[in-house]
XYZ file of C-alpha atoms in Angstrom:
764
model
C 0.000 0.000 0.000
C 2.906 2.340 0.728
C 4.114 2.483 -2.879
C 0.554 2.991 -4.169
C -0.029 5.888 -1.792
C 3.367 7.421 -2.593
C 2.600 7.216 -6.308
C -0.785 8.891 -5.783
C 0.714 11.699 -3.649
C 3.559 12.245 -6.116
C 1.153 12.602 -9.031
C -1.008 15.037 -7.062
C 2.004 17.126 -6.123
C 3.380 17.218 -9.675
C -0.064 17.706 -11.240
C 0.142 14.513 -13.273
C -2.597 12.294 -14.677
C -4.036 9.794 -12.150
C -5.487 6.567 -13.514
C -8.832 5.233 -12.293
C -7.059 2.044 -11.161
C -4.658 3.964 -8.902
C -7.388 6.239 -7.525
C -9.726 3.320 -6.723
C -6.973 1.468 -4.863
C -6.297 4.515 -2.677
C -10.011 5.117 -2.183
C -10.495 1.521 -1.058
C -7.488 1.266 1.261
C -6.807 4.814 2.493
C -9.741 7.098 1.609
C -8.618 9.659 4.189
C -5.608 10.462 1.987
C -7.807 11.755 -0.843
C -8.370 15.559 -0.655
C -11.905 16.630 0.241
C -14.207 17.427 -2.675
C -11.704 15.766 -5.029
C -13.263 14.804 -8.383
C -11.039 12.519 -10.427
C -12.618 13.261 -13.826
C -12.455 17.033 -13.344
C -8.862 16.807 -12.083
C -7.716 14.646 -15.025
C -9.529 16.785 -17.571
C -7.637 19.870 -16.345
C -4.360 17.927 -16.546
C -5.141 16.863 -20.107
C -6.037 20.439 -21.106
C -2.674 21.684 -19.803
C -0.754 18.845 -21.461
C -2.545 19.385 -24.760
C -1.676 23.102 -24.712
C 1.971 22.255 -24.119
C 2.093 19.598 -26.838
C -0.266 21.065 -29.441
C 2.533 21.628 -31.941
C 3.716 18.057 -31.326
C 0.231 16.692 -32.070
C -0.077 18.885 -35.166
C 3.021 17.223 -36.615
C 2.933 13.815 -34.965
C 1.935 12.021 -38.158
C 3.828 14.099 -40.727
C 5.581 10.933 -41.904
C 2.199 9.591 -42.985
C 0.477 12.772 -44.136
C 1.536 16.358 -43.177
C -2.112 17.440 -43.486
C -3.140 15.303 -40.484
C -3.493 17.432 -37.352
C -4.909 15.663 -34.333
C -7.856 17.413 -32.690
C -8.212 17.935 -28.929
C -10.384 14.855 -28.316
C -7.905 12.633 -30.135
C -5.007 14.198 -28.216
C -6.706 13.687 -24.844
C -7.361 10.020 -25.605
C -3.684 9.677 -26.521
C -2.424 11.540 -23.441
C -4.588 9.584 -20.994
C -2.644 6.972 -19.033
C -5.277 4.489 -17.899
C -4.846 0.786 -17.177
C -8.031 0.069 -19.170
C -9.096 2.600 -21.775
C -12.009 2.487 -24.211
C -11.954 4.986 -27.071
C -15.372 5.364 -28.718
C -14.563 6.657 -32.196
C -17.586 7.628 -34.308
C -17.828 6.982 -38.044
C -15.222 8.991 -39.946
C -13.568 10.431 -36.818
C -10.107 9.044 -37.521
C -10.014 5.820 -35.541
C -6.931 4.418 -37.284
C -5.230 7.804 -37.072
C -5.796 7.922 -33.307
C -4.502 4.367 -32.798
C -1.403 5.026 -34.866
C -0.729 8.290 -33.020
C -1.202 6.576 -29.649
C 1.475 4.010 -30.526
C 3.931 6.712 -31.624
C 3.239 8.776 -28.484
C 3.878 5.739 -26.263
C 7.218 5.143 -27.966
C 8.381 8.778 -28.166
C 7.023 10.288 -24.959
C 6.448 7.335 -22.629
C 9.627 5.567 -23.827
C 7.853 2.242 -24.308
C 9.915 -0.322 -26.220
C 8.084 -0.778 -29.592
C 8.176 -4.576 -29.355
C 6.283 -4.291 -26.038
C 3.233 -2.897 -27.848
C 0.751 -5.411 -29.294
C -1.809 -4.129 -31.823
C -4.579 -6.567 -32.791
C -7.326 -6.340 -35.394
C -9.699 -8.766 -37.107
C -8.930 -8.961 -40.792
C -5.758 -9.258 -42.787
C -6.719 -6.069 -44.648
C -7.053 -4.035 -41.444
C -3.746 -5.379 -40.135
C -1.976 -4.550 -43.395
C -3.283 -0.955 -43.157
C -2.037 -0.657 -39.574
C 1.345 -2.165 -40.448
C 1.669 0.254 -43.328
C 1.118 3.179 -40.940
C 2.917 1.954 -37.815
C 5.661 -0.376 -39.054
C 6.423 1.098 -42.466
C 5.629 4.829 -42.439
C 6.565 5.509 -38.806
C 9.314 2.829 -38.640
C 7.968 1.585 -35.286
C 8.404 -2.214 -34.998
C 5.369 -2.779 -32.795
C 3.740 -6.222 -33.009
C 0.729 -5.784 -35.350
C -1.294 -8.930 -35.966
C -4.709 -10.543 -36.273
C -6.183 -12.468 -33.359
C -5.865 -15.721 -35.288
C -2.231 -15.103 -36.202
C -1.405 -14.357 -32.580
C -3.140 -17.542 -31.457
C -1.350 -19.581 -34.113
C 1.957 -18.076 -33.007
C 1.458 -19.340 -29.444
C 0.434 -22.766 -30.716
C 3.652 -23.030 -32.732
C 5.666 -21.738 -29.799
C 4.206 -24.435 -27.556
C 4.510 -27.227 -30.125
C 7.814 -25.971 -31.483
C 9.098 -29.407 -32.528
C 5.900 -30.273 -34.383
C 5.198 -29.361 -37.998
C 2.115 -27.198 -37.378
C 0.185 -25.680 -40.264
C -2.928 -23.579 -40.836
C -5.799 -25.482 -42.427
C -6.962 -23.454 -45.416
C -9.930 -23.569 -47.748
C -8.210 -25.813 -50.289
C -7.649 -28.568 -47.734
C -11.124 -28.171 -46.240
C -12.611 -28.659 -49.726
C -10.669 -31.896 -50.197
C -11.673 -33.220 -46.783
C -15.375 -32.538 -47.370
C -15.284 -34.165 -50.802
C -13.561 -37.246 -49.365
C -16.219 -37.434 -46.668
C -19.051 -37.277 -49.200
C -17.496 -39.898 -51.456
C -16.412 -42.331 -48.747
C -19.367 -42.045 -46.393
C -22.369 -40.869 -48.415
C -22.477 -40.646 -52.182
C -21.326 -44.080 -53.287
C -24.374 -45.705 -51.706
C -27.715 -44.930 -53.331
C -29.741 -45.582 -50.160
C -27.460 -43.488 -47.992
C -27.377 -40.663 -50.550
C -31.175 -40.631 -50.663
C -31.405 -40.568 -46.871
C -28.769 -37.826 -46.717
C -30.690 -35.678 -49.227
C -33.863 -35.989 -47.188
C -32.002 -34.915 -44.046
C -30.548 -31.774 -45.629
C -33.207 -30.520 -48.028
C -34.887 -27.125 -47.771
C -37.679 -28.215 -45.425
C -35.372 -30.169 -43.116
C -32.817 -27.397 -42.593
C -34.554 -24.127 -43.427
C -31.747 -23.460 -45.912
C -32.385 -23.249 -49.641
C -30.298 -25.015 -52.241
C -27.730 -26.732 -50.020
C -27.418 -29.379 -52.742
C -27.552 -28.422 -56.426
C -30.626 -29.305 -58.467
C -28.668 -31.239 -61.125
C -27.348 -33.698 -58.544
C -30.695 -34.014 -56.784
C -32.458 -34.775 -60.068
C -29.863 -37.142 -61.548
C -27.874 -38.935 -58.833
C -30.184 -41.961 -58.907
C -29.219 -42.720 -62.523
C -25.589 -43.564 -61.719
C -23.775 -46.327 -59.839
C -21.496 -43.988 -57.899
C -20.305 -40.408 -57.621
C -17.512 -40.766 -60.195
C -19.981 -41.933 -62.876
C -22.318 -39.059 -62.008
C -19.463 -36.552 -62.109
C -18.203 -37.794 -65.493
C -21.681 -37.258 -66.909
C -21.864 -33.799 -65.299
C -18.601 -32.792 -66.984
C -19.739 -34.084 -70.399
C -22.914 -32.036 -70.100
C -21.003 -28.891 -69.134
C -18.534 -29.356 -72.014
C -21.383 -29.786 -74.506
C -22.762 -26.383 -73.522
C -19.595 -24.465 -74.565
C -19.378 -22.798 -77.975
C -15.987 -21.065 -77.660
C -13.456 -22.648 -75.281
C -10.805 -19.982 -75.871
C -13.166 -17.131 -74.957
C -14.515 -19.027 -71.945
C -10.995 -19.775 -70.689
C -9.944 -16.146 -71.107
C -12.906 -14.983 -69.010
C -12.247 -17.650 -66.375
C -8.560 -16.772 -66.050
C -9.358 -13.071 -65.808
C -12.047 -13.616 -63.166
C -9.866 -15.944 -61.114
C -6.694 -13.891 -60.876
C -8.510 -10.587 -60.346
C -10.930 -11.779 -57.664
C -10.720 -10.433 -54.104
C -9.372 -13.865 -53.174
C -7.424 -14.958 -56.282
C -8.065 -18.467 -57.601
C -6.181 -20.672 -60.009
C -7.559 -22.599 -62.951
C -7.627 -25.640 -60.661
C -9.908 -23.793 -58.217
C -7.211 -23.286 -55.576
C -7.361 -20.184 -53.437
C -3.945 -18.497 -53.410
C -2.503 -15.510 -51.551
C -1.802 -13.199 -54.481
C -2.518 -12.466 -58.112
C 1.104 -13.317 -58.963
C 0.738 -16.796 -57.469
C -2.435 -17.373 -59.494
C -0.617 -16.327 -62.680
C 2.301 -18.693 -61.945
C -0.009 -21.610 -61.081
C -1.979 -21.131 -64.304
C 1.233 -20.936 -66.366
C 2.542 -24.162 -64.824
C -0.687 -25.987 -65.512
C -1.073 -24.671 -69.063
C 2.455 -25.984 -69.743
C 1.662 -29.433 -68.320
C 3.897 -29.038 -65.261
C 2.248 -30.630 -62.261
C 2.632 -28.802 -58.953
C 1.432 -28.800 -55.362
C 0.489 -25.438 -53.881
C 1.820 -24.847 -50.349
C 2.721 -28.482 -49.748
C 4.244 -28.881 -46.280
C 8.023 -29.333 -46.337
C 9.149 -32.332 -44.288
C 11.684 -30.363 -42.248
C 11.087 -27.331 -40.025
C 12.736 -23.991 -40.675
C 15.614 -22.979 -38.333
C 13.142 -20.901 -36.288
C 11.131 -24.131 -35.766
C 8.245 -22.949 -37.942
C 6.672 -25.228 -40.517
C 7.495 -24.383 -44.112
C 5.111 -24.427 -47.052
C 6.857 -23.344 -50.294
C 4.516 -21.602 -52.714
C 4.965 -24.341 -55.320
C 6.489 -27.803 -55.176
C 7.150 -29.250 -58.643
C 7.808 -32.953 -59.068
C 9.285 -33.559 -62.500
C 10.671 -37.008 -63.237
C 11.303 -37.632 -59.547
C 13.134 -34.314 -59.202
C 11.640 -31.804 -56.736
C 11.850 -28.100 -57.504
C 10.652 -25.431 -55.066
C 9.352 -22.082 -56.316
C 8.763 -19.022 -54.129
C 7.085 -15.879 -55.438
C 8.211 -12.990 -53.249
C 6.310 -10.297 -55.137
C 7.423 -6.765 -54.328
C 10.137 -7.031 -51.695
C 10.436 -4.241 -49.155
C 13.456 -1.953 -49.588
C 13.984 -2.023 -45.826
C 16.535 -4.771 -45.172
C 15.327 -5.072 -41.580
C 11.673 -5.584 -42.478
C 10.082 -8.799 -41.227
C 9.217 -9.709 -44.826
C 12.833 -9.577 -45.976
C 14.026 -11.427 -42.889
C 11.660 -14.285 -43.722
C 12.875 -14.234 -47.319
C 16.509 -14.463 -46.208
C 15.628 -17.325 -43.852
C 13.995 -19.304 -46.671
C 16.801 -18.675 -49.151
C 19.444 -19.733 -46.605
C 17.372 -22.815 -45.767
C 17.386 -23.918 -49.404
C 21.113 -23.242 -49.770
C 21.942 -25.384 -46.746
C 19.643 -28.198 -47.914
C 20.980 -28.105 -51.508
C 17.482 -28.023 -52.971
C 16.478 -26.975 -56.452
C 15.099 -23.566 -55.572
C 13.727 -20.764 -57.752
C 13.040 -17.341 -56.236
C 10.799 -15.024 -58.245
C 10.234 -11.297 -57.796
C 7.548 -9.166 -59.356
C 8.333 -7.956 -62.869
C 5.961 -5.870 -65.022
C 4.074 -7.516 -67.852
C 4.426 -10.900 -66.158
C 8.173 -10.877 -66.647
C 8.538 -13.321 -63.764
C 7.067 -16.034 -66.027
C 9.973 -15.552 -68.426
C 12.365 -15.797 -65.467
C 10.663 -18.994 -64.304
C 10.952 -20.495 -67.803
C 14.643 -19.598 -67.943
C 15.380 -21.073 -64.485
C 13.607 -24.316 -65.372
C 15.648 -24.563 -68.569
C 18.824 -24.115 -66.495
C 17.728 -27.086 -64.384
C 17.304 -29.155 -67.537
C 13.513 -28.935 -67.545
C 12.066 -28.335 -71.007
C 8.445 -27.298 -71.240
C 6.044 -30.031 -72.323
C 3.340 -29.162 -74.820
C 0.805 -26.516 -73.860
C -2.638 -27.773 -72.988
C -5.547 -26.691 -75.212
C -8.322 -24.431 -73.956
C -10.738 -27.379 -73.968
C -8.338 -29.518 -71.917
C -7.884 -26.724 -69.412
C -11.608 -26.096 -69.081
C -12.254 -29.791 -68.521
C -9.550 -29.775 -65.842
C -11.243 -26.761 -64.239
C -14.484 -28.731 -64.053
C -12.747 -31.809 -62.662
C -11.062 -29.728 -59.996
C -14.387 -28.342 -58.837
C -16.241 -31.520 -57.826
C -18.080 -29.624 -55.087
C -19.843 -27.391 -57.606
C -23.225 -28.922 -56.689
C -22.352 -29.074 -52.979
C -20.810 -25.668 -52.308
C -23.606 -24.449 -50.016
C -23.746 -27.793 -48.240
C -20.006 -27.636 -47.553
C -20.343 -24.095 -46.180
C -23.278 -25.220 -44.011
C -21.369 -28.153 -42.499
C -18.295 -26.050 -41.784
C -20.452 -23.291 -40.269
C -21.747 -25.870 -37.794
C -18.310 -27.341 -37.068
C -16.731 -23.908 -36.582
C -19.580 -22.789 -34.311
C -19.136 -25.844 -32.119
C -15.354 -25.444 -31.999
C -15.395 -21.810 -30.846
C -17.993 -22.596 -28.197
C -16.972 -22.909 -24.566
C -18.995 -26.120 -24.577
C -17.232 -27.913 -27.422
C -16.117 -30.748 -25.124
C -19.751 -31.442 -24.181
C -20.847 -31.814 -27.824
C -22.525 -35.226 -27.499
C -23.961 -34.590 -24.046
C -25.632 -31.322 -25.071
C -27.229 -32.845 -28.166
C -28.438 -35.932 -26.313
C -30.145 -33.681 -23.768
C -31.743 -31.746 -26.640
C -33.017 -34.971 -28.241
C -34.669 -36.083 -25.014
C -36.753 -32.898 -24.961
C -38.189 -33.394 -28.472
C -41.763 -34.639 -28.177
C -42.639 -35.040 -31.860
C -41.468 -38.470 -33.042
C -40.913 -37.486 -36.705
C -38.908 -34.435 -35.689
C -36.811 -36.503 -33.327
C -36.009 -39.079 -36.006
C -34.933 -36.300 -38.402
C -32.778 -34.530 -35.793
C -31.110 -37.806 -34.798
C -30.191 -38.503 -38.418
C -28.850 -34.974 -38.949
C -26.828 -35.287 -35.750
C -25.400 -38.624 -36.895
C -24.185 -37.221 -40.228
C -22.786 -34.019 -38.715
C -21.051 -35.871 -35.881
C -19.608 -38.313 -38.394
C -18.184 -35.428 -40.404
C -16.839 -33.707 -37.270
C -14.858 -36.844 -36.410
C -13.787 -37.342 -40.036
C -12.558 -33.744 -40.319
C -10.704 -33.796 -36.999
C -8.957 -37.048 -37.938
C -7.980 -35.630 -41.335
C -6.227 -32.512 -39.998
C -4.533 -34.506 -37.215
C -3.790 -37.613 -39.250
C -0.025 -37.292 -38.736
C 1.379 -36.887 -35.209
C 4.235 -34.779 -36.592
C 2.045 -32.616 -38.864
C -0.790 -30.972 -36.987
C -3.407 -28.815 -38.700
C -5.184 -25.954 -36.943
C -8.184 -24.084 -38.367
C -9.245 -20.584 -37.280
C -11.401 -21.875 -34.422
C -8.508 -23.996 -33.137
C -6.041 -21.133 -33.311
C -7.793 -19.167 -30.590
C -9.126 -22.113 -28.581
C -5.787 -23.900 -28.212
C -3.876 -20.637 -27.813
C -5.982 -19.918 -24.718
C -5.234 -23.403 -23.394
C -1.499 -23.063 -23.978
C -1.293 -19.492 -22.636
C -2.741 -20.654 -19.330
C 0.127 -23.158 -19.035
C 2.990 -20.915 -20.128
C 5.451 -19.260 -17.781
C 4.577 -15.620 -17.096
C 8.075 -14.634 -18.203
C 7.042 -15.571 -21.746
C 4.805 -12.483 -21.928
C 6.498 -9.123 -22.376
C 3.754 -6.793 -23.638
C 3.214 -3.533 -21.775
C 0.328 -2.254 -23.916
C -2.337 -4.147 -25.857
C -4.286 -2.145 -28.453
C -7.450 -3.702 -29.927
C -8.861 -2.294 -33.165
C -12.580 -2.596 -34.080
C -13.364 -3.518 -30.485
C -17.115 -3.343 -31.142
C -16.772 -6.596 -33.114
C -15.108 -8.612 -30.355
C -16.407 -12.133 -29.754
C -16.291 -14.258 -26.634
C -13.239 -16.283 -27.687
C -11.304 -13.165 -28.766
C -12.272 -11.342 -25.578
C -10.978 -14.245 -23.490
C -7.737 -14.429 -25.496
C -7.127 -10.677 -25.012
C -8.070 -10.886 -21.314
C -5.724 -13.837 -20.734
C -2.908 -12.036 -22.548
C -3.406 -8.932 -20.404
C -3.522 -10.855 -17.153
C -0.411 -12.870 -17.977
C 1.641 -9.914 -19.202
C 0.182 -7.284 -16.796
C -0.319 -5.098 -19.869
C -2.475 -1.997 -20.149
C -5.426 -2.135 -22.553
C -6.489 0.396 -25.189
C -9.685 -0.668 -26.988
C -10.914 1.390 -29.946
C -14.326 0.998 -31.573
C -17.832 2.310 -32.165
C -20.910 0.585 -30.751
C -23.002 2.275 -33.463
C -21.184 0.088 -36.000
C -21.505 -3.339 -34.341
C -22.756 -5.468 -37.247
C -21.098 -8.876 -36.930
C -23.162 -10.822 -34.396
C -23.592 -13.550 -37.033
C -19.803 -14.005 -36.816
C -19.807 -14.104 -33.022
C -19.376 -10.439 -32.019
C -21.114 -9.463 -28.796
C -22.124 -5.847 -28.299
C -22.262 -6.195 -24.510
C -18.454 -6.154 -24.415
C -18.479 -2.523 -25.553
C -21.806 -1.529 -23.932
C -20.644 -2.777 -20.543
C -16.902 -2.253 -20.891
C -16.434 -1.470 -17.198
C -18.136 -4.712 -16.187
C -15.518 -6.693 -18.075
C -12.509 -4.482 -17.338
C -12.328 -3.078 -13.836
C -11.285 0.569 -13.376
C -11.872 1.378 -17.057
C -12.211 4.894 -18.460
C -14.062 5.840 -21.643
C -13.085 8.614 -24.074
C -15.123 9.760 -27.051
C -13.895 11.107 -30.385
C -16.750 12.939 -32.042
C -15.361 15.165 -34.803
C -16.027 13.435 -38.111
C -13.916 14.219 -41.155
C -16.151 12.330 -43.580
C -19.815 13.299 -43.297
C -21.658 16.604 -43.380
C -23.408 17.828 -40.225
C -26.854 17.473 -41.757
C -26.149 13.839 -42.643
C -24.798 12.855 -39.235
C -27.618 14.659 -37.425
C -30.258 12.575 -39.206
C -28.196 9.362 -39.093
C -27.452 9.967 -35.396
C -31.133 10.422 -34.532
C -31.858 7.246 -36.505
C -29.335 5.093 -34.610
C -30.288 6.528 -31.220
C -33.828 5.209 -31.605
C -32.147 2.324 -29.824
C -31.687 3.648 -26.255
C -29.054 0.991 -25.521
C -26.541 2.635 -27.847
C -23.871 4.809 -26.218
C -24.889 8.440 -26.700
C -22.506 10.774 -28.488
C -22.944 13.992 -30.450
C -20.897 13.881 -33.631
C -19.667 17.178 -35.065
C -18.636 17.567 -38.675
C -15.310 19.109 -39.631
C -16.427 19.371 -43.262
C -18.578 21.816 -45.149
C -22.280 21.259 -44.541
C -24.657 20.487 -47.399
C -28.389 20.671 -47.886
C -30.526 17.574 -48.390
C -27.897 14.855 -47.747
C -30.410 12.140 -48.663
C -31.808 12.009 -52.199
C -34.883 9.855 -52.825
C -35.340 8.315 -56.249
C -38.903 7.095 -56.631
C -39.853 4.294 -58.986
C -43.095 2.439 -59.594
C -42.441 -1.242 -59.200
C -45.056 -3.971 -58.966
C -47.424 -3.324 -56.071
C -47.340 -6.935 -54.821
C -43.775 -7.911 -55.610
C -41.023 -5.317 -55.695
C -39.737 -4.965 -59.230
C -35.973 -5.138 -59.033
C -35.718 -4.492 -62.771
C -37.348 -1.058 -62.326
C -35.072 -0.320 -59.383
C -31.887 -1.341 -61.200
C -32.843 0.687 -64.257
C -33.310 3.726 -62.012
C -29.961 2.966 -60.365
C -28.240 2.813 -63.724
C -29.658 6.189 -64.765
C -28.465 7.702 -61.474
C -24.908 6.399 -62.000
C -24.745 7.681 -65.575
C -26.130 11.088 -64.582
C -23.654 11.478 -61.703
C -20.757 10.436 -63.897
C -21.663 13.042 -66.508
C -22.083 15.828 -63.951
C -19.275 14.915 -61.499
C -16.825 12.667 -63.370
C -14.193 12.704 -60.610
C -16.523 11.670 -57.777
C -16.391 8.139 -56.416
C -19.697 6.259 -56.542
C -20.469 3.101 -54.591
C -23.605 0.950 -54.733
C -24.412 -0.810 -51.465
C -26.769 -3.728 -50.890
C -27.822 -5.618 -47.780
C -27.269 -9.028 -49.377
C -25.171 -10.671 -52.063
C -28.445 -11.875 -53.589
C -29.370 -8.264 -54.418
C -26.004 -7.665 -56.093
C -26.329 -10.893 -58.066
C -29.801 -9.863 -59.222
C -28.397 -6.475 -60.281
C -25.644 -8.138 -62.347
C -28.235 -10.365 -64.037
C -30.716 -7.557 -64.684
C -31.526 -5.949 -68.020
C -29.959 -2.668 -66.846
C -26.551 -3.769 -68.148
C -24.391 -3.936 -65.020
C -21.162 -5.862 -65.599
C -18.988 -7.437 -62.898
C -15.354 -6.326 -63.163
C -12.239 -6.867 -61.009
C -12.925 -7.215 -57.282
C -15.732 -4.852 -56.304
C -15.550 -2.880 -59.552
C -18.606 -2.679 -61.802
C -19.243 -1.132 -65.197
C -22.267 -0.496 -67.403
C -22.823 -1.684 -70.959
C -23.606 1.942 -71.876
C -20.314 3.183 -70.365
C -17.867 0.227 -70.349
C -14.798 2.357 -69.629
C -16.271 3.879 -66.474
C -15.654 1.753 -63.365
C -17.391 2.244 -60.017
C -17.913 0.013 -56.965
C -20.685 -2.266 -55.754
C -20.575 -4.367 -52.597
C -22.514 -5.478 -49.543
C -22.725 -3.080 -46.603
C -20.685 -5.416 -44.424
C -17.884 -5.353 -46.964
C -18.044 -1.544 -47.106
C -17.116 -1.160 -43.436
C -14.361 1.470 -43.350
C -14.965 2.538 -46.964
C -15.653 6.156 -47.998
C -17.249 7.382 -51.237
C -18.578 10.706 -52.469
C -21.937 9.235 -53.432
C -23.589 6.169 -51.937
C -26.518 4.472 -53.668
C -28.384 1.932 -51.522
C -30.452 -0.688 -53.363
C -32.844 -3.356 -52.124
C -34.533 -1.146 -49.521
C -37.987 -2.434 -50.357
C -37.071 -6.057 -49.811
C -34.159 -6.514 -47.431
C -34.270 -3.772 -44.775
C -34.591 -4.820 -42.092
C -33.408 -8.286 -43.131
C -35.552 -10.790 -41.257
C -32.953 -13.436 -40.514
C -33.884 -17.058 -41.093
C -34.376 -19.195 -37.960
C -31.080 -20.737 -36.938
C -30.557 -24.443 -37.541
C -31.164 -26.305 -34.268
C -27.538 -27.325 -33.777
C -26.298 -23.786 -34.365
C -28.740 -22.514 -31.737
C -27.326 -24.948 -29.176
C -23.730 -23.802 -29.567
C -24.047 -20.154 -30.507
C -23.419 -17.629 -27.750
C -26.649 -15.701 -28.117
C -26.330 -11.911 -28.409
C -27.686 -9.479 -25.859
C -31.352 -8.669 -26.252
C -31.710 -4.970 -26.995
C -34.503 -2.500 -26.367
C -35.597 -2.232 -29.976
C -36.463 -4.690 -32.732
C -33.862 -5.290 -35.450
C -31.194 -3.420 -33.463
C -28.316 -4.803 -35.483
C -30.114 -4.249 -38.781
C -30.478 -0.607 -37.725
C -26.714 -0.443 -37.220
C -26.124 -2.019 -40.630
C -28.237 0.699 -42.245
C -26.399 3.356 -40.236
C -23.067 2.046 -41.549
C -24.412 2.338 -45.112
C -25.609 5.916 -44.585
C -22.295 7.073 -43.121
C -20.101 5.877 -46.003
C -21.015 9.021 -47.964
C -18.777 12.060 -48.082
C -21.427 13.993 -50.005
C -24.882 12.457 -50.468
C -26.790 9.185 -50.150
C -29.252 8.119 -52.854
C -32.128 5.931 -51.617
C -34.358 3.976 -54.018
C -38.029 4.128 -53.017
C -40.840 2.068 -54.551
C -43.949 4.236 -54.334
C -46.289 1.317 -55.082
C -44.862 -1.211 -52.627
C -47.332 -2.484 -50.047
C -44.430 -3.162 -47.703
C -41.480 -0.811 -47.715
C -38.461 -0.609 -45.440
C -39.376 1.021 -42.155
C -35.818 2.378 -42.062
C -36.307 4.106 -45.404
C -39.553 5.641 -44.187
C -37.820 6.955 -41.048
C -35.194 8.773 -43.110
C -37.871 10.026 -45.517
C -39.883 11.449 -42.597
C -36.768 13.068 -41.080
C -35.949 14.781 -44.381
C -39.482 16.112 -44.768
C -39.124 17.489 -41.243
């Protein structure tokens, strides 16, 4: 107690910031030492005002290395200056969340003298982490540890099992495992296949189209799956008029997708890898993508070369390094050097490729193969390649079924109750009174349990090669962390990005890390943008932050640099119809505009919303905006992928381009964006056009499959119906820098209540 009291008295004397944790300890153990009428919040706010005045010039230039135009405002500076053990920063839409996080890290290093490696920054997606690394690691040259939750978990798994060849189970392997399960356990028996179809049809699961119609209608005509699949391929080949044109479109779509794919339907990490894989296959060179090397790297990590070629018994390893970083000390270049040295010491046939314009790396690859005595076999024809594409996509009629089974498996594996899988389901079965329902549920359970065991055995089939999927990475990391020596944890600060999306397993991983390392926590997020409950996020972790983290302090950043004041006023009133949301008054730093919401009326069918009319109106809006404001960015947002698919198939002439890019048949050279609202999180555009408002807002979610209900951590019940759908709509509205265009069917008997709320607010 003596040191705590001395610290408190010293800070009071020197007029320094006092954390809530320190104050509460003194208040609990020696309340008489606290000055009368002392108010901690008022005291700290005065300290922060003084510190901000002293360091204003510092904050104005703190991020000059990223962008000299960035000048941190007072709210951002106060959140950075605060020295709490547990700090929540509520950052409204467009207020500079990433800027504040980046500045906080630099301030900790420069002013608080924290060792960069003692700062852990965690986010959810690879894209978000790459953005943070670009700012923190690259632009500011601060080697803080920036990672995803899954990568951190996987790191601790490998550290614990350092003499095992651990690897991450990816989509390609999961596809193979599911196909093997279907062929070995289900599809080669007519009776079992028929029973399986009955168990997982639309009525039995509440999910449409889990199994493709062609298989459902034709499987009974064949002895086994291979015979069926041969017939399926012949039918698909007979439908093609121009194999060269079809192949060209397929190659283009695959390598330019958000997640690039090869001709053999493999998901790869980069466009360059897809190009190399396609070149190898077209030239009849067989390869394995990311095949696990038998030996571990010197740092005891497993090694998966990009490509392993096996030509006449000779193995050749190919690594595509893309654009190497000029910084010799970058982690990327260190890994490259480690791999190159590994191949030198093992005397392997190794080819390292760097990015070259106009696919020059393919010429380099050809040359290196020639030097190894490998002469290119004949090039496969377009028809051969297309047939191979079909053969390498045997799950074409089972894609949704595969996703459904893995959704169940992943939900069970992230649950705290995964070890009680059988017990929980047996208890559920006992409560079912209807005999027919019970028989169906028992059969579904049998098939799903069988696959769960099959899948687990497949990824752990070799004691020296252990596979871990995303669910495992966090689950086992928590197990191993609890057993590790506390000296293994060195972090002093843990920063969590997009905290509003945190799930139970991620919360527990972060909590365990903090407790083991005695680190301080800085969580940054916005409860108004919590839209991932379907992926496990739980809004109560941000609503009730102090319940989960004792002695926590909340700061708000409310100046938005994206939206106009008139837009955020209406959008703010809309979101605050839910009284559970954390109240904040956003203020715009941009020029205000009149009428931020534009309503485009159309007259669709009165009984069934006419999407054709809506998409035609959307097309005219895009063309008009492009003519009037050719430099403005336009983005079309939809609640569901089904709406976007309908738009692409409509008569309006929308054409799917690279990634999220879209064009129109009337203006093929003009590219704009179209995506779901969830995908648009963090995106900014001048104009936002929201489609599907008469059909999908609010989206009335389908009832969860019974097994998912049993193992899903149910979200907090909120004080308003469709609370999360309201947040989804809010996210869509706040993507716009200028105006939002809303499509409104004047004849619809049922129209989005959200649309009507905005319409009423605009009419005042």
